Tab-separated table of C-alpha atoms and ligand atoms in Angstrom:
chain	number	residue	atom	x	y	z
A	1	MET	CA	-51.009	240.939	170.549
A	2	ARG	CA	-54.026	240.170	172.670
A	3	LYS	CA	-53.462	240.141	176.416
A	4	ALA	CA	-55.400	237.708	178.578
A	5	ASP	CA	-57.730	239.452	181.016
A	6	THR	CA	-56.615	237.362	183.946
A	7	LYS	CA	-53.097	236.030	183.447
A	8	GLY	CA	-51.572	238.655	181.170
A	9	TRP	CA	-50.417	235.977	178.700
A	10	ASN	CA	-50.027	236.683	175.003
A	11	THR	CA	-51.706	234.594	172.292
A	12	ARG	CA	-49.027	231.947	171.767
A	13	THR	CA	-48.672	231.224	175.467
A	14	ARG	CA	-52.406	230.882	175.853
A	15	LEU	CA	-52.657	228.562	172.849
A	16	VAL	CA	-50.281	226.149	174.592
A	17	HIS	CA	-51.268	226.451	178.257
A	18	GLU	CA	-54.859	227.684	178.634
A	19	GLY	CA	-57.520	225.281	179.766
A	20	VAL	CA	-55.164	222.484	180.840
A	21	ARG	CA	-56.752	220.084	183.330
A	22	ARG	CA	-54.239	217.542	184.622
A	23	SER	CA	-55.195	214.184	186.060
A	24	GLN	CA	-53.532	212.700	189.152
A	25	TYR	CA	-50.729	211.423	186.868
A	26	GLY	CA	-49.513	214.903	185.953
A	27	GLU	CA	-49.296	214.137	182.217
A	28	VAL	CA	-47.594	216.803	180.083
A	29	SER	CA	-49.790	216.396	177.012
A	30	GLU	CA	-53.523	216.808	177.551
A	31	ALA	CA	-55.276	213.507	178.292
A	32	ILE	CA	-58.036	212.137	176.091
A	33	PHE	CA	-60.899	211.285	178.415
A	34	LEU	CA	-62.525	208.902	175.971
A	35	THR	CA	-65.507	208.199	178.183
A	36	GLN	CA	-69.200	208.888	177.782
A	37	GLY	CA	-69.933	208.733	181.522
A	38	PHE	CA	-68.545	209.452	184.993
A	39	VAL	CA	-68.691	207.456	188.243
A	40	TYR	CA	-70.153	208.909	191.448
A	41	ASP	CA	-68.803	207.850	194.861
A	42	THR	CA	-72.242	207.813	196.445
A	43	ALA	CA	-75.906	208.175	195.541
A	44	GLU	CA	-75.846	211.526	197.317
A	45	GLN	CA	-73.000	212.730	195.095
A	46	ALA	CA	-74.916	211.701	191.979
A	47	GLN	CA	-77.949	213.620	193.232
A	48	GLN	CA	-75.846	216.692	194.011
A	49	ARG	CA	-74.191	216.634	190.587
A	50	PHE	CA	-77.486	216.500	188.721
A	51	GLU	CA	-78.862	219.345	190.872
A	52	THR	CA	-75.903	221.743	190.801
A	53	PRO	CA	-72.988	220.480	188.691
A	54	GLY	CA	-69.753	222.333	189.504
A	55	ASP	CA	-67.293	223.578	186.889
A	56	ASP	CA	-65.164	220.453	187.033
A	57	GLU	CA	-67.990	217.969	187.517
A	58	PHE	CA	-69.226	215.988	184.540
A	59	ILE	CA	-72.335	213.852	184.061
A	60	TYR	CA	-72.472	212.645	180.469
A	61	ALA	CA	-70.302	213.418	177.434
A	62	ARG	CA	-73.224	214.891	175.496
A	63	TYR	CA	-73.309	217.607	178.182
A	64	GLY	CA	-69.575	217.978	178.682
A	65	ASN	CA	-66.296	216.090	179.045
A	66	PRO	CA	-62.899	217.094	180.533
A	67	THR	CA	-61.023	216.982	177.182
A	68	VAL	CA	-63.805	218.890	175.437
A	69	ARG	CA	-63.859	221.414	178.297
A	70	MET	CA	-60.100	221.970	177.955
A	71	PHE	CA	-60.625	222.841	174.296
A	72	GLU	CA	-63.581	225.127	175.098
A	73	ASP	CA	-61.561	226.991	177.737
A	74	ARG	CA	-58.586	227.370	175.398
A	75	ILE	CA	-60.565	228.834	172.503
A	76	ALA	CA	-62.602	231.075	174.826
A	77	ALA	CA	-59.340	232.423	176.265
A	78	LEU	CA	-57.964	233.053	172.769
A	79	GLU	CA	-61.122	234.907	171.757
A	80	GLY	CA	-61.370	236.865	174.999
A	81	ALA	CA	-64.815	235.302	175.503
A	82	GLU	CA	-66.330	234.299	178.833
A	83	ASP	CA	-67.168	230.780	177.661
A	84	GLY	CA	-67.468	228.397	174.723
A	85	PHE	CA	-69.304	225.235	173.675
A	86	ALA	CA	-67.722	222.733	171.286
A	87	THR	CA	-69.775	220.899	168.677
A	88	ALA	CA	-69.520	217.935	166.324
A	89	SER	CA	-68.947	220.146	163.268
A	90	GLY	CA	-69.006	223.747	162.168
A	91	MET	CA	-72.575	223.303	160.966
A	92	ALA	CA	-73.697	221.951	164.367
A	93	ALA	CA	-72.235	225.161	165.813
A	94	VAL	CA	-74.034	227.457	163.328
A	95	ASN	CA	-77.282	225.517	163.737
A	96	GLY	CA	-77.016	225.587	167.548
A	97	ALA	CA	-76.138	229.279	167.703
A	98	LEU	CA	-79.156	230.228	165.570
A	99	MET	CA	-81.757	227.686	166.731
A	100	SER	CA	-81.082	228.377	170.401
A	101	LEU	CA	-81.848	232.076	169.901
A	102	LEU	CA	-84.879	231.968	167.596
A	103	LYS	CA	-88.560	231.050	167.659
A	104	ALA	CA	-91.482	231.265	165.225
A	105	GLY	CA	-92.318	234.842	164.266
A	106	ASP	CA	-88.803	236.195	164.835
A	107	HIS	CA	-87.028	238.253	162.199
A	108	VAL	CA	-83.426	237.656	161.065
A	109	VAL	CA	-81.250	239.807	158.848
A	110	SER	CA	-78.419	237.960	157.123
A	111	ALA	CA	-75.711	238.652	154.587
A	112	ARG	CA	-76.560	237.028	151.244
A	113	ALA	CA	-73.096	235.630	150.504
A	114	LEU	CA	-73.093	232.548	152.741
A	115	PHE	CA	-71.517	229.113	152.974
A	116	GLY	CA	-74.065	226.783	151.310
A	117	SER	CA	-75.052	224.928	154.486
A	118	CYS	CA	-75.509	228.193	156.425
A	119	LEU	CA	-77.865	229.342	153.676
A	120	TYR	CA	-79.728	226.018	153.980
A	121	ILE	CA	-80.269	226.509	157.733
A	122	LEU	CA	-81.743	229.952	157.138
A	123	GLU	CA	-83.779	229.264	153.986
A	124	ASN	CA	-84.802	225.635	154.467
A	125	VAL	CA	-84.860	225.083	158.235
A	126	LEU	CA	-85.576	228.333	160.056
A	127	ALA	CA	-88.018	229.552	157.379
A	128	ARG	CA	-89.951	226.278	157.750
A	129	PHE	CA	-90.496	227.084	161.432
A	130	GLY	CA	-91.848	230.561	160.754
A	131	VAL	CA	-88.697	232.639	161.110
A	132	GLU	CA	-88.650	235.523	158.637
A	133	ILE	CA	-85.321	236.212	156.947
A	134	THR	CA	-84.186	239.309	155.067
A	135	PHE	CA	-81.017	238.923	152.996
A	136	VAL	CA	-78.801	241.931	152.293
A	137	ASP	CA	-75.568	242.710	150.477
A	138	GLY	CA	-73.269	242.284	153.480
A	139	THR	CA	-70.796	244.934	152.318
A	140	ASP	CA	-73.491	247.645	152.144
A	141	ASN	CA	-73.799	249.183	155.636
A	142	ASP	CA	-76.867	251.201	154.599
A	143	ALA	CA	-78.620	248.011	153.467
A	144	TRP	CA	-78.144	246.511	156.954
A	145	VAL	CA	-79.536	249.640	158.616
A	146	ALA	CA	-82.544	249.603	156.256
A	147	ALA	CA	-83.257	245.890	156.823
A	148	ILE	CA	-82.882	245.784	160.630
A	149	ARG	CA	-86.273	246.357	162.280
A	150	PRO	CA	-87.428	246.797	165.873
A	151	ASP	CA	-88.461	243.110	165.898
A	152	THR	CA	-85.152	241.833	164.454
A	153	ARG	CA	-83.886	239.237	166.889
A	154	VAL	CA	-80.680	237.970	165.213
A	155	VAL	CA	-78.213	239.355	162.690
A	156	PHE	CA	-76.057	236.735	160.962
A	157	LEU	CA	-72.988	237.125	158.790
A	158	GLU	CA	-69.782	235.507	157.640
A	159	SER	CA	-67.097	238.105	158.364
A	160	ILE	CA	-65.319	237.215	155.096
A	161	SER	CA	-67.425	235.581	152.431
A	162	ASN	CA	-66.644	232.419	150.532
A	163	PRO	CA	-65.262	232.372	147.839
A	164	THR	CA	-65.145	236.035	146.787
A	165	LEU	CA	-63.641	237.213	150.110
A	166	GLU	CA	-65.927	240.196	150.650
A	167	VAL	CA	-65.263	241.775	154.026
A	168	ILE	CA	-68.111	242.870	156.280
A	169	ASP	CA	-67.803	245.781	158.709
A	170	ILE	CA	-68.725	243.904	161.903
A	171	LYS	CA	-68.637	247.108	163.930
A	172	ALA	CA	-71.107	249.031	161.763
A	173	VAL	CA	-73.476	246.045	161.504
A	174	SER	CA	-73.267	245.387	165.273
A	175	ASP	CA	-74.048	249.029	166.083
A	176	ALA	CA	-77.175	248.852	163.904
A	177	ALA	CA	-78.210	245.507	165.421
A	178	HIS	CA	-77.631	246.570	169.019
A	179	ALA	CA	-79.753	249.685	168.519
A	180	VAL	CA	-82.774	247.339	168.356
A	181	GLY	CA	-81.441	244.779	170.844
A	182	ALA	CA	-80.649	242.106	168.233
A	183	THR	CA	-77.937	239.483	168.819
A	184	VAL	CA	-75.061	239.487	166.309
A	185	VAL	CA	-73.854	236.007	165.312
A	186	VAL	CA	-70.638	235.933	163.257
A	187	ASP	CA	-69.237	232.926	161.389
A	188	ASN	CA	-65.558	233.882	161.550
A	189	VAL	CA	-63.839	230.962	159.790
A	190	PHE	CA	-62.110	232.797	156.940
A	191	ALA	CA	-60.901	235.653	159.184
A	192	THR	CA	-59.327	233.119	161.625
A	193	PRO	CA	-59.167	233.618	165.405
A	194	ILE	CA	-55.583	234.861	164.953
A	195	TRP	CA	-56.333	237.911	162.776
A	196	SER	CA	-59.870	238.841	163.777
A	197	ARG	CA	-61.296	240.144	167.046
A	198	ALA	CA	-64.963	239.812	166.174
A	199	LEU	CA	-66.130	240.104	169.795
A	200	GLU	CA	-64.191	243.345	170.279
A	201	MET	CA	-65.731	244.647	167.035
A	202	GLY	CA	-69.191	244.127	168.501
A	203	ALA	CA	-70.228	240.534	167.723
A	204	ASP	CA	-72.137	238.839	170.551
A	205	VAL	CA	-71.642	235.257	169.427
A	206	VAL	CA	-68.743	233.953	167.309
A	207	VAL	CA	-68.788	230.599	165.541
A	208	TYR	CA	-65.926	228.589	164.042
A	209	SER	CA	-65.740	225.443	162.011
A	210	THR	CA	-62.688	224.010	163.805
A	211	THR	CA	-62.379	221.604	160.869
A	212	LYS	CA	-60.489	224.431	159.160
A	213	HIS	CA	-57.483	226.285	160.680
A	214	ILE	CA	-57.913	224.981	164.249
A	215	ASP	CA	-57.414	221.336	163.361
A	216	GLY	CA	-55.424	222.652	160.412
A	217	GLN	CA	-54.247	219.241	159.327
A	218	GLY	CA	-57.376	217.863	157.713
A	219	ARG	CA	-58.169	215.195	160.303
A	220	CYS	CA	-61.377	215.884	162.222
A	221	LEU	CA	-64.669	217.705	161.944
A	222	GLY	CA	-65.493	220.125	164.718
A	223	GLY	CA	-67.098	223.415	165.610
A	224	VAL	CA	-67.276	225.851	168.488
A	225	VAL	CA	-69.464	228.733	169.648
A	226	VAL	CA	-68.095	231.429	171.968
A	227	GLY	CA	-69.898	234.240	173.791
A	228	THR	CA	-70.950	235.373	177.255
A	229	ARG	CA	-71.222	232.750	180.018
A	230	ASP	CA	-74.903	233.562	180.298
A	231	TYR	CA	-75.551	232.893	176.600
A	232	ILE	CA	-73.344	229.787	176.379
A	233	ARG	CA	-74.595	228.044	179.522
A	234	LYS	CA	-78.222	229.247	179.718
A	235	THR	CA	-79.264	229.537	176.056
A	236	LEU	CA	-76.919	227.448	173.899
A	237	GLU	CA	-75.971	224.546	176.191
A	238	PRO	CA	-79.565	223.439	176.928
A	239	TYR	CA	-80.282	223.353	173.182
A	240	LEU	CA	-77.104	221.497	172.221
A	241	LYS	CA	-76.973	219.057	175.106
A	242	HIS	CA	-80.506	217.884	174.386
A	243	THR	CA	-80.200	217.794	170.596
A	244	GLY	CA	-76.872	215.929	170.540
A	245	GLY	CA	-74.402	218.049	168.587
A	246	ALA	CA	-71.551	217.401	171.057
A	247	MET	CA	-67.890	217.221	170.016
A	248	SER	CA	-66.215	213.852	170.573
A	249	PRO	CA	-63.421	213.838	173.192
A	250	PHE	CA	-61.012	212.465	170.599
A	251	ASN	CA	-61.755	215.322	168.214
A	252	ALA	CA	-61.447	217.823	171.082
A	253	TRP	CA	-57.966	216.453	171.771
A	254	VAL	CA	-56.999	216.873	168.102
A	255	MET	CA	-58.290	220.461	168.249
A	256	LEU	CA	-56.355	221.160	171.479
A	257	LYS	CA	-53.143	219.974	169.858
A	258	GLY	CA	-54.027	221.933	166.710
A	259	MET	CA	-54.376	225.095	168.784
A	260	GLU	CA	-50.825	224.733	170.111
A	261	THR	CA	-49.499	225.435	166.601
A	262	LEU	CA	-52.382	227.607	165.351
A	263	ASP	CA	-50.576	230.931	165.579
A	264	LEU	CA	-47.401	229.557	163.964
A	265	ARG	CA	-49.312	227.933	161.108
A	266	VAL	CA	-51.675	230.830	160.412
A	267	ARG	CA	-48.786	233.303	160.426
A	268	ALA	CA	-46.753	231.217	157.963
A	269	MET	CA	-49.771	230.642	155.727
A	270	THR	CA	-50.676	234.332	155.788
A	271	THR	CA	-47.136	235.465	154.946
A	272	ALA	CA	-47.138	233.126	151.933
A	273	ALA	CA	-50.702	234.045	150.869
A	274	THR	CA	-49.820	237.750	150.986
A	275	ALA	CA	-46.641	237.244	148.967
A	276	ILE	CA	-48.383	235.049	146.378
A	277	ALA	CA	-51.343	237.444	145.975
A	278	THR	CA	-48.926	240.356	145.553
A	279	ALA	CA	-46.774	238.471	143.051
A	280	LEU	CA	-49.754	237.382	140.925
A	281	GLU	CA	-51.483	240.736	140.764
A	282	GLY	CA	-51.226	242.203	137.277
A	283	ASP	CA	-50.679	238.817	135.563
A	284	ALA	CA	-52.475	239.098	132.213
A	285	ARG	CA	-53.924	235.585	132.518
A	286	LEU	CA	-55.849	236.620	135.649
A	287	SER	CA	-58.745	239.054	135.460
A	288	ARG	CA	-58.909	239.373	139.274
A	289	VAL	CA	-56.660	238.566	142.232
A	290	ILE	CA	-58.794	238.797	145.375
A	291	PHE	CA	-57.067	239.098	148.751
A	292	PRO	CA	-58.395	241.269	151.603
A	293	HIS	CA	-55.171	243.159	152.290
A	294	LEU	CA	-54.367	244.022	148.651
A	295	ALA	CA	-55.013	247.711	147.987
A	296	SER	CA	-57.133	246.639	144.986
A	297	HIS	CA	-59.645	244.784	147.234
A	298	PRO	CA	-63.072	246.481	147.098
A	299	GLN	CA	-63.318	246.653	150.917
A	300	HIS	CA	-59.615	247.170	151.530
A	301	GLU	CA	-60.146	249.868	154.151
A	302	VAL	CA	-62.709	247.756	156.055
A	303	ALA	CA	-60.433	244.705	155.751
A	304	LYS	CA	-57.567	246.618	157.376
A	305	ARG	CA	-59.809	247.528	160.321
A	306	MET	CA	-61.368	244.060	160.679
A	307	MET	CA	-58.195	241.965	160.386
A	308	ASP	CA	-54.584	242.494	161.403
A	309	LYS	CA	-53.464	240.608	158.282
A	310	GLY	CA	-55.137	239.453	155.065
A	311	GLY	CA	-55.642	235.796	155.986
A	312	THR	CA	-54.727	232.495	154.397
A	313	VAL	CA	-57.074	232.335	151.399
A	314	LEU	CA	-56.970	234.130	148.054
A	315	SER	CA	-59.164	233.825	145.001
A	316	LEU	CA	-58.056	234.090	141.386
A	317	ASP	CA	-60.207	234.668	138.332
A	318	LEU	CA	-58.762	233.019	135.230
A	319	ALA	CA	-59.363	235.290	132.245
A	320	GLY	CA	-59.964	232.240	130.036
A	321	GLY	CA	-63.039	231.094	132.011
A	322	GLN	CA	-63.841	227.538	133.124
A	323	GLY	CA	-61.611	225.851	130.549
A	324	ALA	CA	-58.599	227.859	131.707
A	325	ALA	CA	-59.517	227.265	135.374
A	326	PHE	CA	-59.686	223.493	134.836
A	327	ARG	CA	-56.368	223.445	132.915
A	328	PHE	CA	-54.822	225.474	135.754
A	329	LEU	CA	-56.094	223.073	138.454
A	330	ASN	CA	-55.001	220.007	136.521
A	331	ALA	CA	-51.480	221.372	135.961
A	332	LEU	CA	-50.762	222.082	139.649
A	333	GLN	CA	-48.298	219.662	141.210
A	334	ILE	CA	-48.061	220.759	144.868
A	335	VAL	CA	-51.425	222.442	145.366
A	336	THR	CA	-54.077	219.729	145.652
A	337	ILE	CA	-57.636	219.845	144.313
A	338	SER	CA	-60.006	219.524	147.268
A	339	ASN	CA	-62.543	221.626	149.133
A	340	ASN	CA	-61.205	222.092	152.670
A	341	LEU	CA	-59.368	225.258	153.666
A	342	GLY	CA	-57.021	226.333	156.433
A	343	ASP	CA	-55.110	223.067	155.983
A	344	ALA	CA	-51.336	222.548	156.198
A	345	LYS	CA	-51.578	221.455	152.552
A	346	SER	CA	-52.389	224.106	149.947
A	347	ILE	CA	-55.796	223.371	148.455
A	348	ILE	CA	-57.559	224.700	145.374
A	349	THR	CA	-61.282	224.653	144.608
A	350	HIS	CA	-63.344	225.568	141.557
A	351	PRO	CA	-66.493	226.858	143.340
A	352	ALA	CA	-68.799	227.149	140.303
A	353	THR	CA	-68.653	223.406	139.601
A	354	THR	CA	-68.295	222.105	143.207
A	355	THR	CA	-69.194	223.997	146.395
A	356	HIS	CA	-71.531	226.418	144.590
A	357	GLN	CA	-72.780	224.044	141.882
A	358	ARG	CA	-76.274	223.996	143.471
A	359	LEU	CA	-76.829	227.716	142.810
A	360	SER	CA	-78.387	228.972	139.586
A	361	GLU	CA	-76.224	230.794	137.063
A	362	GLU	CA	-77.880	234.106	138.044
A	363	GLN	CA	-77.232	233.506	141.754
A	364	ARG	CA	-73.587	232.733	141.017
A	365	ALA	CA	-73.276	235.860	138.879
A	366	GLU	CA	-74.823	237.940	141.672
A	367	LEU	CA	-72.239	236.578	144.129
A	368	GLY	CA	-69.344	237.152	141.714
A	369	ILE	CA	-68.702	233.420	141.283
A	370	THR	CA	-67.565	233.515	137.668
A	371	PRO	CA	-66.641	230.396	135.622
A	372	GLY	CA	-62.939	231.289	135.886
A	373	LEU	CA	-62.895	231.809	139.668
A	374	VAL	CA	-60.738	229.514	141.819
A	375	ARG	CA	-60.262	229.636	145.593
A	376	LEU	CA	-56.759	228.963	146.832
A	377	SER	CA	-56.149	228.095	150.489
A	378	ILE	CA	-52.441	228.481	151.194
A	379	GLY	CA	-50.796	225.853	153.384
A	380	ILE	CA	-47.485	225.702	155.223
A	381	GLU	CA	-45.329	224.508	152.317
A	382	ASP	CA	-42.374	226.614	151.175
A	383	GLN	CA	-43.648	229.866	149.700
A	384	ASP	CA	-41.217	229.852	146.742
A	385	ASP	CA	-42.208	226.280	145.841
A	386	LEU	CA	-45.887	227.268	145.892
A	387	LEU	CA	-45.355	230.332	143.725
A	388	ALA	CA	-43.281	228.293	141.250
A	389	ASP	CA	-46.040	225.664	141.111
A	390	ILE	CA	-48.730	228.300	140.500
A	391	ARG	CA	-46.589	229.989	137.809
A	392	GLN	CA	-45.892	226.748	135.921
A	393	ALA	CA	-49.619	225.892	136.053
A	394	LEU	CA	-50.509	229.345	134.694
A	395	ASP	CA	-48.007	228.767	131.870
A	396	ALA	CA	-49.754	225.458	131.096
A	397	VAL	CA	-53.131	227.239	130.752
B	1	PLP	C1	-66.511	224.882	156.589
B	1	PLP	C2	-67.397	225.992	156.987
B	1	PLP	C3	-68.561	225.749	157.719
B	1	PLP	C4	-69.019	224.350	158.083
B	1	PLP	O1	-68.114	223.681	158.889
B	1	PLP	P1	-68.089	222.060	158.993
B	1	PLP	O2	-67.062	221.825	160.042
B	1	PLP	O3	-67.740	221.544	157.655
B	1	PLP	O4	-69.461	221.638	159.421
B	1	PLP	C5	-69.337	226.830	158.059
B	1	PLP	N1	-69.001	228.091	157.709
B	1	PLP	C6	-67.873	228.366	157.007
B	1	PLP	C7	-67.570	229.766	156.648
B	1	PLP	C8	-67.039	227.326	156.621
B	1	PLP	O5	-65.929	227.591	155.920
């Protein structure tokens, strides 16, 4: 249980009460301030606000908004971070975190196993502006040490990779990065803010797609970046407020309400994911069951140190290849075929033909994305119903 630095509250209390800003009406549920602008009483007040805006003083929703600020304060409190900045999507958050830190000539070291759009930002955007990128096998601590140079400015990684669920030792990578003064940026979606303490492990900047577990009910896109107040307000905010990646107040409200139940949902999903992974291990129709807290996981020891529990996603490799994987997907009756994760509904994805279709066969092989691999995001349905559904679909294969 994480204790708040100031109030001594535990996680669940903070998820419900942190960041609340009440209007003069004293509403119980957080208000949606669906407004782009704010009225000033006098010309002098407008001048003052543009010169030195106070914490609770807003100018324009691209810069900040009371509902968005409530969400930023709540997630920062959960993470034990000094501050946060909410964005229109997870990719706006990743793009902002990286672009705000880098300039032409800088060197970046990144894990190779990345979400497709993160890879695009590094390979197709940053590289175009003269940023040099070295990719490494994220699970190989020696490879990080060898790749990090005195001029390395940023180290980027996804703490748990998609879809093969490799776990990166954030502490070892951060130690190597900090030795040369590099900033460690961690995309922490799969680890969830409930099970991972990336900042405590050494990360400087943590990014979430709030589209996933934080909304958790498949409604809105969103993202957030957390870190020191200095980084968030002096480096990130100027970049984001001028380039327009702001989160909408409506989406911030959905995220705030999502956070109230985040711990409950993630715990239930994790309990079911753990039970299902354990029950399926050893099934002859599966050549691999990948789940970070199974003893058979290649980075099991690292996973135990990085996360309190194994998370909400598991991957299965159907021994019969793509044909078996497709028959399995098509036979499922509760688990739906889609590509989100962290949702209340259990969702299954065949990465080789969807999310990772763009990669060459060699690239997929290198990342362990075999034709039989499926990624299963466990929702909040009854665990026995889910296991029965998965078993009947395996029988249909
Ligand atoms: C979904 C996801 C993103 C992108 O988030 P969006 O909200 O879809 O923009 C980035 N990184 C990881 C690991 C993700 O799962």
